Coordinates of C-alpha atoms in Angstrom, one line a residue:
X1 CA 12.7 15.9 -3.2
X2 CA 9.8 14.8 -4.6
X3 CA 7.1 17.1 -5.3
X4 CA 4.6 14.8 -7.3
X5 CA 2.8 11.6 -6.3
X6 CA 5.0 10.0 -9.0
X7 CA 8.0 11.2 -7.6
X8 CA 7.4 10.0 -4.2
X9 CA 6.7 6.6 -5.5
X10 CA 10.0 6.7 -7.7
X11 CA 11.8 7.6 -4.1
X12 CA 10.2 4.9 -2.1
X13 CA 10.9 1.7 -4.8
X14 CA 14.6 3.2 -5.2
X15 CA 16.2 0.1 -3.8
X16 CA 14.4 -2.0 -6.2
X17 CA 14.5 -0.2 -9.5
X18 CA 18.3 0.3 -8.8
X19 CA 18.5 -3.2 -8.4
X20 CA 17.0 -4.2 -12.1
X21 CA 19.9 -1.3 -13.3
X22 CA 17.7 1.7 -14.0
X23 CA 19.1 4.7 -13.3
X24 CA 17.3 8.3 -12.9
X25 CA 18.7 10.8 -15.1
X26 CA 18.7 14.2 -13.0
X27 CA 15.6 15.3 -11.3
X28 CA 13.2 14.0 -13.8
X29 CA 10.5 11.5 -13.1
X30 CA 11.8 9.0 -15.6
X31 CA 14.3 5.8 -15.1
X32 CA 16.1 4.7 -17.7
X33 CA 18.0 1.7 -18.8
X34 CA 20.1 0.4 -22.0
X35 CA 17.1 -1.9 -23.0
X36 CA 14.3 1.3 -22.0
X37 CA 12.9 3.9 -20.2
X38 CA 10.2 4.2 -17.9
X39 CA 7.6 7.3 -17.4
X40 CA 4.9 7.9 -15.5
X41 CA 1.8 8.9 -18.1
X42 CA -1.9 8.9 -18.1
X43 CA -2.0 7.8 -14.5
X44 CA 0.0 5.0 -15.0
X45 CA 4.0 3.4 -15.5
X46 CA 4.9 2.7 -19.0
X47 CA 8.1 1.5 -20.2
X48 CA 9.6 2.2 -24.0
X49 CA 11.7 0.5 -26.2
X50 CA 14.8 3.2 -27.0
X51 CA 15.2 2.7 -30.5
X52 CA 11.9 2.5 -31.8
X53 CA 9.7 4.5 -29.2
X54 CA 7.1 1.9 -29.0
X55 CA 5.4 1.1 -25.6
X56 CA 6.6 -2.6 -24.2
X57 CA 4.7 -2.8 -21.5
X58 CA 2.6 -0.7 -18.7
X59 CA 1.4 -0.9 -15.2
X60 CA -0.9 0.9 -12.5
X61 CA 2.3 1.0 -10.2
X62 CA 6.1 1.5 -10.6
X63 CA 6.7 -1.4 -8.4
X64 CA 4.1 -3.5 -10.3
X65 CA 5.9 -3.0 -13.6
X66 CA 9.1 -3.5 -12.2
X67 CA 8.0 -6.9 -11.5
X68 CA 7.0 -7.6 -15.1
X69 CA 10.5 -6.6 -16.4
X70 CA 13.6 -8.5 -15.7

C-alpha cells in the first residue's frame, strides 16, 4: 500500500515501468534494472548508473523519466 505521493505514482505507472524491465525490490520507493535504478529525491525522479553511482537523467514525473529512457 502506497503511503506517499511517490509511492502512488509508482503504483499508477506500474504497467509502464514493468514493460521497460524495471522491478521494485520490496516496499521501497525505488525501481531497479540492470543498467540503472530510479529513486525519488528532491521533488524529482532521478536515474543513476549502479556502477558509478552518477546521475544519468532526471525528470519531474516518473512517467516523464520513463519516456526519456529506453
